[in-house]
Coordinates of C-alpha atoms in Angstrom, one line a residue:
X4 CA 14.4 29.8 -30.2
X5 CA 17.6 27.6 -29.2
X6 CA 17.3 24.5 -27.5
X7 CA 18.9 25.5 -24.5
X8 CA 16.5 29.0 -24.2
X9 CA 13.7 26.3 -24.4
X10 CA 15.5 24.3 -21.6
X11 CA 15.4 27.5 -19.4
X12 CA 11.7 27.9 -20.2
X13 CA 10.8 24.5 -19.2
X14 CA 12.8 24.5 -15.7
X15 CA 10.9 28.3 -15.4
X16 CA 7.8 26.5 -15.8
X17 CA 8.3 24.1 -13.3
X18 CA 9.6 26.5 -11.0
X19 CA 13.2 25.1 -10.2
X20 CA 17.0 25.8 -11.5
X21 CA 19.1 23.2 -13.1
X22 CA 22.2 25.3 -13.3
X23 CA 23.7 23.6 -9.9
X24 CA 25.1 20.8 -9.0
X25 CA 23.7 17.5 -10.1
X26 CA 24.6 15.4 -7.6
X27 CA 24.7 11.7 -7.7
X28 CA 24.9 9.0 -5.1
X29 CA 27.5 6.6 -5.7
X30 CA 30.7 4.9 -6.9
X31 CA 29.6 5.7 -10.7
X32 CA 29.6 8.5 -13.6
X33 CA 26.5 10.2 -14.1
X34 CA 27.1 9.4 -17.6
X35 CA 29.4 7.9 -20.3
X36 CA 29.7 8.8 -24.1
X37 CA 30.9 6.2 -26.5
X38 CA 31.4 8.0 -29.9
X39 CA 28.0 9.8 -31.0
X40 CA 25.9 7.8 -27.8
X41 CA 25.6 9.3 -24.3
X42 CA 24.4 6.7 -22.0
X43 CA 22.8 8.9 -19.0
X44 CA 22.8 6.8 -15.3
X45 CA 19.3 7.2 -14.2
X46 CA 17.9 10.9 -12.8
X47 CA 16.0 10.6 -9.5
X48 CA 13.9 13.7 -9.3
X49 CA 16.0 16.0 -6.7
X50 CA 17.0 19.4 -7.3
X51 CA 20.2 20.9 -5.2
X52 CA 19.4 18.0 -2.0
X53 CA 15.8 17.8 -1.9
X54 CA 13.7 14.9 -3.7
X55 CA 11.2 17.2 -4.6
X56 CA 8.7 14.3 -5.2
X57 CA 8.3 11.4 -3.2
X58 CA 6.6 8.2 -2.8
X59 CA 4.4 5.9 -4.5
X60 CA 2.6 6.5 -6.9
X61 CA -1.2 6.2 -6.3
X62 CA -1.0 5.5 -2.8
X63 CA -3.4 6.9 -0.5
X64 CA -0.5 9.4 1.4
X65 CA 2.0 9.0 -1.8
X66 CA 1.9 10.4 -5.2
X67 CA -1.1 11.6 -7.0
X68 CA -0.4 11.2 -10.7
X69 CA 0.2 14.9 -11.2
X70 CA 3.1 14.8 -8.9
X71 CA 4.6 11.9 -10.6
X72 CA 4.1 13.7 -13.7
X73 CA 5.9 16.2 -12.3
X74 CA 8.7 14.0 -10.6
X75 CA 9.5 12.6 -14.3
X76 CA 9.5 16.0 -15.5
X77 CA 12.4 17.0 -13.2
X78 CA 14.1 14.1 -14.0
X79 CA 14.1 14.9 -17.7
X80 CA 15.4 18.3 -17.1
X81 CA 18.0 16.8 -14.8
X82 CA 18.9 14.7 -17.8
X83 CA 19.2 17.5 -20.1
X84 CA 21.1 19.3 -17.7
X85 CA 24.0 16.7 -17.9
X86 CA 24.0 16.1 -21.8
X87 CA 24.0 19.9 -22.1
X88 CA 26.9 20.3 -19.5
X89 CA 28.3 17.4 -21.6
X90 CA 28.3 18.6 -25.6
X91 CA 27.9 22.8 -24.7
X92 CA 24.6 23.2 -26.2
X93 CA 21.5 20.8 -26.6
X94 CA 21.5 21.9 -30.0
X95 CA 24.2 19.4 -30.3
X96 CA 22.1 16.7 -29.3
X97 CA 21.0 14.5 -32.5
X98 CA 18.2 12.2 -30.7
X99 CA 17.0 10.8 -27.8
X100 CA 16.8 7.3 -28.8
X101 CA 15.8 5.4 -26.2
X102 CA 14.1 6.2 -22.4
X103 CA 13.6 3.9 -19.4
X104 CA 11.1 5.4 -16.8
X105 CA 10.8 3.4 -13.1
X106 CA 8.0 5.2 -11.3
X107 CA 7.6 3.6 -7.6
X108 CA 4.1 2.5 -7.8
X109 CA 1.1 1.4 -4.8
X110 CA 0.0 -2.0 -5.6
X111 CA -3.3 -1.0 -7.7
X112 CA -1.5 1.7 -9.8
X113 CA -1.1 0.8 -13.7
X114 CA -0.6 4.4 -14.9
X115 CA 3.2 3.6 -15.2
X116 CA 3.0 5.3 -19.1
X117 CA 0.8 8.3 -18.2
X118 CA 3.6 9.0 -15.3
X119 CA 6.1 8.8 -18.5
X120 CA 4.2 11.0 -20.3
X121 CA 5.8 13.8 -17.8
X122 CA 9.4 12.6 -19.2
X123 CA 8.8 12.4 -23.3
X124 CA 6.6 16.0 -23.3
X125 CA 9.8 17.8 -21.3
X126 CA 12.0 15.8 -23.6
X127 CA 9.7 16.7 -26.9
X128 CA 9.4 20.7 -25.6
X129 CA 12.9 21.4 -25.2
X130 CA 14.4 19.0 -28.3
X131 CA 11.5 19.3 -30.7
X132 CA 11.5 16.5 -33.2
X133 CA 15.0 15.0 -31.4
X134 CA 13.2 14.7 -28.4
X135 CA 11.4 11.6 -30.3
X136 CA 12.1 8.3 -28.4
X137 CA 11.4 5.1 -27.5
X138 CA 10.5 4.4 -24.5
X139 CA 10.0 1.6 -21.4
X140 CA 7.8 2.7 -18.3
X141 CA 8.2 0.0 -15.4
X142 CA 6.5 0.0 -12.0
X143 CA 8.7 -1.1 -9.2
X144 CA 8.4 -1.0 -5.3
X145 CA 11.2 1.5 -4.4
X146 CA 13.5 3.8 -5.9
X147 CA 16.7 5.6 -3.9
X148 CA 15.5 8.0 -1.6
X149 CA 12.5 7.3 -1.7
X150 CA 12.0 8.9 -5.7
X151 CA 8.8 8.5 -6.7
X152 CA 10.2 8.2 -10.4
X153 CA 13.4 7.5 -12.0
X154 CA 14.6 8.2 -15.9
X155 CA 17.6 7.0 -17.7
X156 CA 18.3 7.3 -21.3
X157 CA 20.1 7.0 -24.5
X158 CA 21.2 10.5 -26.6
X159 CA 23.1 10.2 -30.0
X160 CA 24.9 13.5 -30.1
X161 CA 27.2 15.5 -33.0
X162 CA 31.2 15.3 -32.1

């Protein structure tokens, strides 16, 4: 199975499309490639204009783990959708080499890497052994729009 059939599985599994606009929200590119490297500006998880997953993680009315899972999960597949849009296929993609995962978190919560667990298993499903990556999960008090996660990351691609 291609790369990008396995991309379709995963949004299917997760119940959203990917196919429309990605929108962003500011004076920037969603992403840049330099060479072989596609530098990807970080993925808040919103699909069309809804931020499907919002607030903290762990607080009492925020985000249980599960739906931060999730939240990273969309934002890997919104990262996909770019670099495929980008090269034509994701069977052009080399590697991920390097993730950063913010996940907005309540004061007690330290399951910053579990939440980024969500992120590397889309990343590992749809890419297979490129999928492998290093990878930075970092717990800060907000995110734009109130995400409850945000990814960026690093892909070494074929010209």
């Amino acid at each position: 199975m291609s790369r990008d059939a396995r991309f379709e599985e995963q949004a299917q599994a997760l119940g959203y499309r990917f196919d429309g606009e990605i929108k962003i929200g500011g004076n920037y590119v969603p992403l840049v490639r330099d060479g072989h490297h596609i530098y990807l500006s970080g993925q808040i998880p919103r699909v069309g204009d809804t931020v499907v997953v919002t607030g903290a993680a762990g607080a009492g009315a925020g985000a249980s783990l599960a739906d931060a899972q999730k939240a990273a999960k969309v934002c890997a597949m919104r990262a996909l959708a770019l670099l495929q849009r980008a090269v034509g296929s994701l069977d052009a993609v080399q590697s991920i080499l390097r993730i950063t995962v913010y996940v907005q978190s309540a004061p007690t919560f330290t399951q910053q890497s579990e939440v980024a667990d969500g992120a590397s298993e889309v990343l590992f499903a749809v890419l297979g052994d490129a999928g492998a990556h290093t990878r930075t999960s970092v717990g800060v008090l907000q995110l734009p729009k109130n995400a409850t996660v945000e990814v960026d990351l690093i892909a070494s691609v074929r010209t």
